[in-house]
Short mmCIF file of C-alpha atoms in Angstrom, two decimals:
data_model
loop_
_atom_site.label_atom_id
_atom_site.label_comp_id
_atom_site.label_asym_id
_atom_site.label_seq_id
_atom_site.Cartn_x
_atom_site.Cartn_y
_atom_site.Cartn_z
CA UNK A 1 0.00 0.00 0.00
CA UNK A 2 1.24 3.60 -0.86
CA UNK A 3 2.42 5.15 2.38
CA UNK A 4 0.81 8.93 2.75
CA UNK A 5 0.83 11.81 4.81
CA UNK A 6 -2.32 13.42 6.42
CA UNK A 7 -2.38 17.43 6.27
CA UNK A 8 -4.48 18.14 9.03
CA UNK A 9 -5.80 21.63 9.95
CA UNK A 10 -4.40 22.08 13.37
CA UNK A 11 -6.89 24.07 15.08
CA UNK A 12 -9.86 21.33 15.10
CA UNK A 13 -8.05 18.38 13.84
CA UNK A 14 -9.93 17.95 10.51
CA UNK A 15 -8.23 16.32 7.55
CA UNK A 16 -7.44 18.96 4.73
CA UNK A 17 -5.59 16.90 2.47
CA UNK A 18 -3.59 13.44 2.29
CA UNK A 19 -1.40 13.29 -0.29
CA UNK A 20 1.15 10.23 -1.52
CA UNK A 21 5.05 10.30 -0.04
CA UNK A 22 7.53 8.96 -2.55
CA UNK A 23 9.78 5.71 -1.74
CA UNK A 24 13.41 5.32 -1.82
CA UNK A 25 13.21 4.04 -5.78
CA UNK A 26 11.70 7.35 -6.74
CA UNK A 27 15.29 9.23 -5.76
CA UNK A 28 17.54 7.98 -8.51
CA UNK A 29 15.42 9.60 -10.96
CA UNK A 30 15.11 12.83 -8.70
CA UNK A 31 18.38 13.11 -8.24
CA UNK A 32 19.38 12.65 -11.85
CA UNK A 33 16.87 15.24 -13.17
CA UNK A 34 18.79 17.83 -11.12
CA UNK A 35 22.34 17.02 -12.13
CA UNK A 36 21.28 16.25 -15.60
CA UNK A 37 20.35 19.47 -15.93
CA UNK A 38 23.35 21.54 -13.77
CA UNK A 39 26.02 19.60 -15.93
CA UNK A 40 24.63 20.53 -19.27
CA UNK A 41 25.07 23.91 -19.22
CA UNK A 42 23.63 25.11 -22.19
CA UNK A 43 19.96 24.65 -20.37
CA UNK A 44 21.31 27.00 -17.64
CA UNK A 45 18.74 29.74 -17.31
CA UNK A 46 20.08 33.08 -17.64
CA UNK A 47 19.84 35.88 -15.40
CA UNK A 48 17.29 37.69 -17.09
CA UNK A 49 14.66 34.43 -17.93
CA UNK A 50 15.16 34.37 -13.90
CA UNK A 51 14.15 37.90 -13.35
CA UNK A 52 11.47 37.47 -15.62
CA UNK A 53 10.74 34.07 -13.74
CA UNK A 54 10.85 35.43 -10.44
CA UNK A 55 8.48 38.67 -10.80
CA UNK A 56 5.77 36.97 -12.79
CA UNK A 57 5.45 34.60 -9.65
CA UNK A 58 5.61 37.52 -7.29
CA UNK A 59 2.70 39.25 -9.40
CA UNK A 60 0.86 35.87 -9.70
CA UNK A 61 1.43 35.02 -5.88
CA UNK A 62 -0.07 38.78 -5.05
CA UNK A 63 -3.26 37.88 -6.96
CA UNK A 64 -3.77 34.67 -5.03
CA UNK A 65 -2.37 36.24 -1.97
CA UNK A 66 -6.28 35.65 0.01
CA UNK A 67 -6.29 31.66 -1.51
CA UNK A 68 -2.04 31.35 -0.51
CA UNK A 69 -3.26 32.86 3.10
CA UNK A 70 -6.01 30.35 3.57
CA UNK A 71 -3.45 27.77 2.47
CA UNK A 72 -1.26 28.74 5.30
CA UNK A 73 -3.66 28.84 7.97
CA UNK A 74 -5.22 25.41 6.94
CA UNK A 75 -1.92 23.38 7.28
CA UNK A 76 -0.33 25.43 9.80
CA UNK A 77 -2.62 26.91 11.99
CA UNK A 78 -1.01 30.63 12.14
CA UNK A 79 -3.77 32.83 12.97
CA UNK A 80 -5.18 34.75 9.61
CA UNK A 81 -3.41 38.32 10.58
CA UNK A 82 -0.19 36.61 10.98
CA UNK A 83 -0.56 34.61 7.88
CA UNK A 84 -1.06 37.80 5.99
CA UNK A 85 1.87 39.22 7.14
CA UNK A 86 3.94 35.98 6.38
CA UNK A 87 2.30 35.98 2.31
CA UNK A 88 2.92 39.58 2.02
CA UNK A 89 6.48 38.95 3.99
CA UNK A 90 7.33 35.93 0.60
CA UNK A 91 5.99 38.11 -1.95
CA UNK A 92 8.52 41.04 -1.09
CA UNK A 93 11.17 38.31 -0.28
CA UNK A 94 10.41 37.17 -4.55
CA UNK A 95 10.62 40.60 -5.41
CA UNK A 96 14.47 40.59 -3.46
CA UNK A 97 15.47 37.58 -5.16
CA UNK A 98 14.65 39.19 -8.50
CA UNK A 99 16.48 42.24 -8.09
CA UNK A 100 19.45 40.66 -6.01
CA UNK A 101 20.18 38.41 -9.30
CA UNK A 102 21.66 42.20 -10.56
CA UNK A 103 23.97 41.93 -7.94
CA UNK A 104 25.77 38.55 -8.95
CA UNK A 105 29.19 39.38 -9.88
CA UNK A 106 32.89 39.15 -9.84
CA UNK A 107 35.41 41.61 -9.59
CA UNK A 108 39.05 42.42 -11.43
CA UNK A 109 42.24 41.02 -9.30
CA UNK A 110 45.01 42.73 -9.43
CA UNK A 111 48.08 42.01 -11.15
CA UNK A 112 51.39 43.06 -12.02
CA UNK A 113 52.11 43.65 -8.16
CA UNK A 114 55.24 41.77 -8.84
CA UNK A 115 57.72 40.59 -11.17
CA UNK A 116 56.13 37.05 -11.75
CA UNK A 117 52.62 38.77 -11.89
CA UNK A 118 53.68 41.03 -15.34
CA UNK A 119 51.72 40.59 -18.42
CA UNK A 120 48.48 39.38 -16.80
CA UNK A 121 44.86 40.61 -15.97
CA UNK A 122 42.36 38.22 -13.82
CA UNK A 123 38.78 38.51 -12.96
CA UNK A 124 36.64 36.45 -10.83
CA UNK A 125 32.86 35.27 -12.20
CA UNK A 126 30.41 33.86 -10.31
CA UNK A 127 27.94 30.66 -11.33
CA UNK A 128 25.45 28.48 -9.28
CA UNK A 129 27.31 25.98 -6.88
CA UNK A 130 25.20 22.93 -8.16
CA UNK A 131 21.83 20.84 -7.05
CA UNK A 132 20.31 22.92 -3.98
CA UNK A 133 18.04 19.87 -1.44
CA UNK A 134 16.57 22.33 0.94
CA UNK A 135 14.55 20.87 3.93
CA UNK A 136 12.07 22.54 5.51
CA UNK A 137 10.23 23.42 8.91
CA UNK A 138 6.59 23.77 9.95
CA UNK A 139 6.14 27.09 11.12
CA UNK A 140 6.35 29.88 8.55
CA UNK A 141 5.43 26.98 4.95
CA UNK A 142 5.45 29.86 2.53
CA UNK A 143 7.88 32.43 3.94
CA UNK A 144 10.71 29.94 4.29
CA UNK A 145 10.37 27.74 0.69
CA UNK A 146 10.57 31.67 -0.67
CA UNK A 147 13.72 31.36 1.69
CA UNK A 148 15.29 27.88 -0.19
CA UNK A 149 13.50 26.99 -3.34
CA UNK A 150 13.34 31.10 -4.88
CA UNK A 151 16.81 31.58 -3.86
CA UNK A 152 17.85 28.71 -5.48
CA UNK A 153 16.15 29.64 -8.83
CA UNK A 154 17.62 32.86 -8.60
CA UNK A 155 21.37 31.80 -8.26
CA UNK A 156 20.68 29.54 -11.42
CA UNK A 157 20.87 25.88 -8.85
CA UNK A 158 18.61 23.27 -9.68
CA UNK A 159 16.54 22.81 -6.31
CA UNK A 160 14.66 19.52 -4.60
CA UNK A 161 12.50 20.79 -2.00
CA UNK A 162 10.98 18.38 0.91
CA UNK A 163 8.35 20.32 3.12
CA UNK A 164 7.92 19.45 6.42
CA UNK A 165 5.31 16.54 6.51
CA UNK A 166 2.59 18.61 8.20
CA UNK A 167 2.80 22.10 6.41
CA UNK A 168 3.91 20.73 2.37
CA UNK A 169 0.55 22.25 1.01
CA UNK A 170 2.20 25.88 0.42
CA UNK A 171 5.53 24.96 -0.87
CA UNK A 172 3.57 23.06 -3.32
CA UNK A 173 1.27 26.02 -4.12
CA UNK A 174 4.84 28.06 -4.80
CA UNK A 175 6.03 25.14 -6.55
CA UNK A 176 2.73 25.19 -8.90
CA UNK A 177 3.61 29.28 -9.11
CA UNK A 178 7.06 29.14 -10.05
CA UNK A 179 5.54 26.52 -13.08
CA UNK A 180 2.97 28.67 -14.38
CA UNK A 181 5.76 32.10 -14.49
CA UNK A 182 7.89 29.72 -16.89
CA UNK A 183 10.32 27.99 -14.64
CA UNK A 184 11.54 25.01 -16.64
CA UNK A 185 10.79 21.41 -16.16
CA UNK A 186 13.01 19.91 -13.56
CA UNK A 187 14.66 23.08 -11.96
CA UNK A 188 12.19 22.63 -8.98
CA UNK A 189 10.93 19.31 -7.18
CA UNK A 190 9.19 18.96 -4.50
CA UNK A 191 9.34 15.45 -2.61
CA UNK A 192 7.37 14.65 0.14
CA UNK A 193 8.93 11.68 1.83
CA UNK A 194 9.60 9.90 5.28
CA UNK A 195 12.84 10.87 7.16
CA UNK A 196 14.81 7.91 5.64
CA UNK A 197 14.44 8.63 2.29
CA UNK A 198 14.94 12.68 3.34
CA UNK A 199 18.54 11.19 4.71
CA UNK A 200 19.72 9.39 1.15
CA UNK A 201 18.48 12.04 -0.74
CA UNK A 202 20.58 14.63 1.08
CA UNK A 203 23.72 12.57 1.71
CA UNK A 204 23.89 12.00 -1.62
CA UNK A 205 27.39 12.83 -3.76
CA UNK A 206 25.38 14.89 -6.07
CA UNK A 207 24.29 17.56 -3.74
CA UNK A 208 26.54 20.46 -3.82
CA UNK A 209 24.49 22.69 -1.66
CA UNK A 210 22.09 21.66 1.93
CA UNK A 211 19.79 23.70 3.64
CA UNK A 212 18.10 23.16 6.74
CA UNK A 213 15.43 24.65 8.88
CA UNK A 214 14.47 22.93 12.00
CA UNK A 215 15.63 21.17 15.02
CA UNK A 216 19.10 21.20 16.17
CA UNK A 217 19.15 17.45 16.50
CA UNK A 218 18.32 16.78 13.30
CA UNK A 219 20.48 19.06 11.32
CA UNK A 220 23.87 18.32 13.12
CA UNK A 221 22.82 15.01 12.41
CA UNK A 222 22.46 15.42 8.63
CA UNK A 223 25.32 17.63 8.54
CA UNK A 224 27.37 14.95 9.93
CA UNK A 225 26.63 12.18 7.13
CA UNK A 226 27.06 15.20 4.31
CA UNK A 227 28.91 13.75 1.27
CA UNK A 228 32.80 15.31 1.00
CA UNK A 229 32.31 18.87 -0.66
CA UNK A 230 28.74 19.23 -0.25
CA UNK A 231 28.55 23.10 1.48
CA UNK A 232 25.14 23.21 4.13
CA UNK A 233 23.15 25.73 5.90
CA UNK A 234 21.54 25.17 9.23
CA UNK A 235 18.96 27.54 10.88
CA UNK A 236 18.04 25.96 14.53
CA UNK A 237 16.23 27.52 17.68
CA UNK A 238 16.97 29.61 20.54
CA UNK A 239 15.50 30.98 23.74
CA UNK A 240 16.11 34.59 22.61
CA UNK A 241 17.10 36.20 26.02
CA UNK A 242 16.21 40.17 26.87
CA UNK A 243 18.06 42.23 29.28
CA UNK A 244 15.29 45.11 30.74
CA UNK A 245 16.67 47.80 32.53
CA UNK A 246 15.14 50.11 34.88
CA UNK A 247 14.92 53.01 32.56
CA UNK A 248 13.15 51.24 29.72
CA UNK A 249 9.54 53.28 28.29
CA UNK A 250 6.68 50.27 29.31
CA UNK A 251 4.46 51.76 26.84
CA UNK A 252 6.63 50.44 23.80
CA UNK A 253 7.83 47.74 25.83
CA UNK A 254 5.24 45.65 26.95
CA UNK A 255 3.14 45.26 23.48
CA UNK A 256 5.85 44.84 21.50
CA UNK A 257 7.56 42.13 23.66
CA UNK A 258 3.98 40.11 24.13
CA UNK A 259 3.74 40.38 20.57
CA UNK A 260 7.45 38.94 20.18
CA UNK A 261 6.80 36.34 23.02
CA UNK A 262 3.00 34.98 21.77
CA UNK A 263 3.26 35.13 18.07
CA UNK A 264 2.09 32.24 16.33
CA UNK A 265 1.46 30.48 20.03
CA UNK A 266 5.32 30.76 20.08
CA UNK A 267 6.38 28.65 17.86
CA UNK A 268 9.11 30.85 16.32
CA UNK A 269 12.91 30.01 16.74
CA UNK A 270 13.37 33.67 18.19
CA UNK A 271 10.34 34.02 20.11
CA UNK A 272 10.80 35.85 23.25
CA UNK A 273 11.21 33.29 25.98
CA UNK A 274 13.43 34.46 28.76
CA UNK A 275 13.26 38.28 30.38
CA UNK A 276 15.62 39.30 32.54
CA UNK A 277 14.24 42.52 34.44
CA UNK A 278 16.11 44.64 36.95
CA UNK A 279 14.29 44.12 40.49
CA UNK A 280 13.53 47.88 40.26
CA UNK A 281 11.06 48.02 37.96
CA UNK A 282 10.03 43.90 38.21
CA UNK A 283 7.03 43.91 39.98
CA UNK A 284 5.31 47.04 37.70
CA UNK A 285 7.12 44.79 34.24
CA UNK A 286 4.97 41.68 35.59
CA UNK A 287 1.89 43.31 36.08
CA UNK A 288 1.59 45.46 33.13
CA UNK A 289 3.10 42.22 31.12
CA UNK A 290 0.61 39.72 32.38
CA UNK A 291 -2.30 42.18 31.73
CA UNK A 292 -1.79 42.54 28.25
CA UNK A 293 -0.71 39.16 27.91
CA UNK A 294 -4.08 38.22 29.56
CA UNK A 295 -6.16 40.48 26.60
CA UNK A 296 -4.46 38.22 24.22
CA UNK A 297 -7.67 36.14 22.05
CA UNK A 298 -7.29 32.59 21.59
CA UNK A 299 -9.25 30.65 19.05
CA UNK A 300 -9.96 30.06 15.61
CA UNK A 301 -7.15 30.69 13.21
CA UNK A 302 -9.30 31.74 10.72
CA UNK A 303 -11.03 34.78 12.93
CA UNK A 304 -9.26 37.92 11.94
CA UNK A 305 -9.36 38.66 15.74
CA UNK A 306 -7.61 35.47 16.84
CA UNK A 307 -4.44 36.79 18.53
CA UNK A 308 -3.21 32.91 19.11
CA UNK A 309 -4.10 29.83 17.73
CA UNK A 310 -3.47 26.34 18.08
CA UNK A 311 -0.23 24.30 18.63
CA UNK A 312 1.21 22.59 15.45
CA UNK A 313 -0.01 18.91 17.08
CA UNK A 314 -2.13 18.12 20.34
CA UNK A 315 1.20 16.50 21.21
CA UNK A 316 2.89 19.45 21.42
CA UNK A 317 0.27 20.83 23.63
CA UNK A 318 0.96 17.49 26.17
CA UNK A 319 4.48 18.93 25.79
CA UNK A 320 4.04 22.44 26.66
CA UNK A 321 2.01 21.68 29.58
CA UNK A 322 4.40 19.15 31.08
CA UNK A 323 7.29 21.55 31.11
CA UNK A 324 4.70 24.32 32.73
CA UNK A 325 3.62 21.86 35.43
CA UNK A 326 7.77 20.84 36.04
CA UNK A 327 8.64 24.36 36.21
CA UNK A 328 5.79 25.27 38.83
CA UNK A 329 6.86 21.93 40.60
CA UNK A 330 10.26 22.73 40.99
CA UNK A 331 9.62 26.31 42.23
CA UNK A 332 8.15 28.86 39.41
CA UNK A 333 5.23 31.40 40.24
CA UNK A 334 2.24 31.12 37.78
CA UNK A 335 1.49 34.56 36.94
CA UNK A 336 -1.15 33.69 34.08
CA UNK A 337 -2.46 30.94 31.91
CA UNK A 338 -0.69 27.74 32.55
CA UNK A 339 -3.36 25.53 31.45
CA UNK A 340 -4.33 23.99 27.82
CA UNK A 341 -7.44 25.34 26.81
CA UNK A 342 -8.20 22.48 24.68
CA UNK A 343 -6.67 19.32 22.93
CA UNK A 344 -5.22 21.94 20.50
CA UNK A 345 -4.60 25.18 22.09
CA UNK A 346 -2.70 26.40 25.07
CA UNK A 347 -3.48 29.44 27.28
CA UNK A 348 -0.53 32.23 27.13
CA UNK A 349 1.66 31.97 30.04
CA UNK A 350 3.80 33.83 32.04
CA UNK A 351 6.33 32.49 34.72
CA UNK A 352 8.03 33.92 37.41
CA UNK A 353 11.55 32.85 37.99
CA UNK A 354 11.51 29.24 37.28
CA UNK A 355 14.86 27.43 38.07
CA UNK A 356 17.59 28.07 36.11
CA UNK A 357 17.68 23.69 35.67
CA UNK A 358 13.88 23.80 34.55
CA UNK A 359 13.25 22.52 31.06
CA UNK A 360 11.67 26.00 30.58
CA UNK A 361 15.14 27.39 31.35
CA UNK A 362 17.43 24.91 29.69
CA UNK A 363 15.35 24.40 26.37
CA UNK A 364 13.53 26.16 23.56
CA UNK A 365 10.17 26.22 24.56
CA UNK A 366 8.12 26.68 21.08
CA UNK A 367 4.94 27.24 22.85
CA UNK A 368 3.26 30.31 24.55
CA UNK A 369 5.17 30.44 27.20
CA UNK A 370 7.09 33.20 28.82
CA UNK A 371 9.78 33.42 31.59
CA UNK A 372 10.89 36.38 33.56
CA UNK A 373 13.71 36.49 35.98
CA UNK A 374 14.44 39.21 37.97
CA UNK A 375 18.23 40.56 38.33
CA UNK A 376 19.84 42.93 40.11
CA UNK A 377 23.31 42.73 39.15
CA UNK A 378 23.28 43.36 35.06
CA UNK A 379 26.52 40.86 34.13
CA UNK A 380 25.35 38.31 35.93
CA UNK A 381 21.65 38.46 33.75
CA UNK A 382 23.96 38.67 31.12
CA UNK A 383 26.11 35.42 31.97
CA UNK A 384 22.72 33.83 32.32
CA UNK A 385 21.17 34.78 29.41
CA UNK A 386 24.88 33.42 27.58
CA UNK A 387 24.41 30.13 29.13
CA UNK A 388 22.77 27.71 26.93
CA UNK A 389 24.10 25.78 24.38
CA UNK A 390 21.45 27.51 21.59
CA UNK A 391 22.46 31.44 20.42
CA UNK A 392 20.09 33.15 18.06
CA UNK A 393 18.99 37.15 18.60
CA UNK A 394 18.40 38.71 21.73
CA UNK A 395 17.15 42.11 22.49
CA UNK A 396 18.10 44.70 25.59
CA UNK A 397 15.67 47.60 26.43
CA UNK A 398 16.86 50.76 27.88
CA UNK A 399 17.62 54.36 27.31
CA UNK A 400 20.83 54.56 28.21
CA UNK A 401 23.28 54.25 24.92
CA UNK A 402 26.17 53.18 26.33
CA UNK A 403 24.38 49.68 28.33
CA UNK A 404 22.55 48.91 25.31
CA UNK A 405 26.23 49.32 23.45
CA UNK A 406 27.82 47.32 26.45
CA UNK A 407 24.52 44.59 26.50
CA UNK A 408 24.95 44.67 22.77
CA UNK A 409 28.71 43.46 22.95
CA UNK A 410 28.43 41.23 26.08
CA UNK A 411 24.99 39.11 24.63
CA UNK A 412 25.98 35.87 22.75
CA UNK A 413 24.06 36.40 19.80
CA UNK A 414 24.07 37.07 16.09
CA UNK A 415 21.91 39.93 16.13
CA UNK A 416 20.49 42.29 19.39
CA UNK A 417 17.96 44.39 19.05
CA UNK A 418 17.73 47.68 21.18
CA UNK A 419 14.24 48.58 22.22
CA UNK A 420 12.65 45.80 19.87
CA UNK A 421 11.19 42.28 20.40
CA UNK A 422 13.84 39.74 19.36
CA UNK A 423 11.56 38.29 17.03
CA UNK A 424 11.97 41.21 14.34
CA UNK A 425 12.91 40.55 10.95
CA UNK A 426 13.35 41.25 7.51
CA UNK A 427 14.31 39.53 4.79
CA UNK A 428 17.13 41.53 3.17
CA UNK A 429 19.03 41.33 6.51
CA UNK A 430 21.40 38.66 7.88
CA UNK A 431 19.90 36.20 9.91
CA UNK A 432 21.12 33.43 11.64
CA UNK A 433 22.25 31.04 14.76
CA UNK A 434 25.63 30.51 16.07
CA UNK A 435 26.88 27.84 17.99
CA UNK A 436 24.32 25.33 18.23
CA UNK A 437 21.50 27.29 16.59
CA UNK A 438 23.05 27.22 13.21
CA UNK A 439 25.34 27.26 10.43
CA UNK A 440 25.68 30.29 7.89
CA UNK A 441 23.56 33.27 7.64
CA UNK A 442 20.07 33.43 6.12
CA UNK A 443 18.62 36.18 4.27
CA UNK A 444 17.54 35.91 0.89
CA UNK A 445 20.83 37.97 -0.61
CA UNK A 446 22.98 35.84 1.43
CA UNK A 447 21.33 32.67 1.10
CA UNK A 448 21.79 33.50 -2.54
CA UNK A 449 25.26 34.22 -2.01
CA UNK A 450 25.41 30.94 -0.47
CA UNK A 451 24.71 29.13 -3.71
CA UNK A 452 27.20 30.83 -5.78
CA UNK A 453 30.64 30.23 -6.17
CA UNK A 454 33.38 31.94 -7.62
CA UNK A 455 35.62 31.14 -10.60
CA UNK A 456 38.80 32.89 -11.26
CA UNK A 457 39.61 33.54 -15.08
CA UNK A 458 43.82 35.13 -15.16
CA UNK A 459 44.54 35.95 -18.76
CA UNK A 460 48.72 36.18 -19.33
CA UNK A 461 49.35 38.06 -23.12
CA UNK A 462 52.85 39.98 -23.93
CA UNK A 463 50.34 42.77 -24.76
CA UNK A 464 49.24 43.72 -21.29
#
């Protein structure tokens, strides 16, 4: 019997779609498809079929944007105003990728800078590193296949895209985009498989390029079993830390960090999770926090009012509740929420100084939960907030330029933001893990970048 997997709408559990996975005989031919077509180079696509490519799916994806939307919320259960903001979020992130493809180019080295370097002129050129296999996460479908399969097209790379099993239907729909604006026969396939057949496809000697979004555990592990020469991505979690200090303005505060903590229930890998607040200002912080976190709607992803909706799986909502229960256990003070509201949902919580050895301390949470710690020496919130494993973006709030500059420079992170949630964004700006959170930067300019490499071309003639 065919093996399949079950898109279910997360919010009630209904099925939206089951669709077919492929077996491990259907990767030969995959595979082949893309390197047939990278090592015959006269079917490369030049840069300006991809321009043209790339904007007629922007301007197709922009008059489907309400049908990509309900797409999104149906398979991953984002509420709708959210979901907007993620379609309009991969049509703009298109449009980069189009205009980037401008930007693709070498540069003269210099010669002549000695005797032995006489009579000589050299450039560098740039041209796609190979076959792209980009794997996918859950929680943003549409936003991040614009981030691997449109990158990929516009570096020239032949790309196989596998979707995470529960959230496939909108790379599919971008896929189906991509067709209809010309993209040729082969340059894009999406596979929907089991994790075994992910693992040979990827390890394969014909990939030149990985990506990976998603958990830590898996994309060390995949990294570890890469072929020799194959180059990889990785973009894992975080707990995204934030330093407050007493000086910090509450009324710009506190909605934009329980918009950066609850957003889509969470499940972001630079939610806000962990708040370190000077004692000065920590009891007004968790009273003005937990009201507005308490004003926060729960329901229906669909409802253009829902603030959060459901968890991805009702297992996840066990999960989230286990780790509230072990933190209260072992010492936390519920401020609010703390219970699941149904199989599928989970109320917005807020913690008070849960041990530093909780799970809520120690791990990415990727549910609505919040922790706040109170601190009244600043390097040692600092050390804290520095010592997991997982380093993503933090964010420090204050007044004062030179602690933000000094929070800035002491926070292990790849980006900080000053008077922001940590969960901002954009996609023309680097964005990344270190350490365990990731390899590489993403961004779609530099994930492009990623997929190029450079060739240098040194011409020697007595006529130079």
């Amino acid at each position: 019997m065919e093996n399949t997997t079950k898109i279910i709408f997360p919010y009630d559990q209904s099925l939206v779609k089951e669709l077919p996975l492929i077996d491990k005989s259907n990767i030969e031919k995959i595979l082949t498809t893309a390197q047939n077509l990278f090592n015959d180079q006269s079917s490369w696509i030049p840069a300006f079929r991809r321009i043209e490519i790339l904007e007629k799916a922007a301007f197709i994806m922009n008059e489907r944007s309400e049908e990509l939307i309900h797409i999104a919320i149906s398979e991953g259960g984002k509420p709708y105003k959210d979901s907007k903001a993620e379609i309009l979020r991969a049509i703009k992130g298109v449009k980069l990728a189009a205009e980037h493809i401008s930007q693709i180019k070498g540069e003269q080295i210099p010669m002549g800078l000695t005797e032995v370097s006489l009579n000589r002129i050299a450039f560098t050129s740039k041209e796609p590193i190979g076959v792209v296999v980009a794997v996918s996460a859950f929680n943003h479908p549409l936003n991040l296949a614009v981030h691997q399969i449109v990158t990929a097209v516009a570096a020239g790379c032949p790309v196989i895209f596998k979707p995470a099993s529960s959230t496939p239907l909108s790379g599919l729909a971008l896929a189906d985009i991509l067709n209809e604006a010309g993209l040729p026969e082969g340059w894009l396939q999406v596979v929907l498989c089991d994790n075994e057949t992910a693992e040979l496809l990827v390890t394969d000697a014909r990939i030149h390029f990985f990506s990976f979004i998603g958990s830590a555990k898996v994309g060390w592990s995949l990294k570890s079993k890469l072929a020799p020469g194959t180059r990889a991505a990785l973009e894992h979690g975080g707990a995204a830390p934030v330093i407050v200090e007493s000086d910090a303005d509450f009324s710009e505060m506190i909605p934009d960090l329980v918009k950066g903590g609850f957003y889509h229930a969470g499940q972001v890998c630079v939610s806000v999770q962990k708040i370190y607040v000077n004692q000065e200002i920590c009891d007004r912080f968790i009273e003005e926090f937990s009201r507005a976190t308490q004003k926060l709607i729960v329901g229906n992803p669909f409802d253009e009012k829902t603030d959060v909706g459901s968890l991805i799986t009702p297992k996840e909502v066990n999960r989230v509740e286990e780790w509230v229960n072990e933190a209260i256990e072992e010492g936390a003070k519920l401020i609010t929420g703390g219970k699941r509201i149904s199989d599928t949902t989970f109320q917005p919580t807020v913690l008070f100084n849960p041990s530093e050895d909780s799970k809520v301390s120690t791990n990415e949470i990727f549910g609505p939960v919040v922790c706040i710690y109170p601190f009244t020496n600043r390097e040692e919130a600092i050390k804290k907030a520095n010592a997991l494993e997982v380093h993503f973006q933090a964010a420090v709030f204050t007044k004062n330029l030179d602690v933000a500059l000094d929070v800035t420079k002491k926070l292990n992170a790849t980006a900080v933001m000053i008077n922001d949630n940590t969960a901002f964004r954009v996609d023309w700006m680097p964005f990344g893990g270190r350490d365990a959170s990731g390899l590489g930067m993403g961004g779609i300019s530099y994930t492009i970048n990623d997929m190029i490499r450079e060739k240098l071309m040194v011409f020697k003639s007595k006529s130079l």
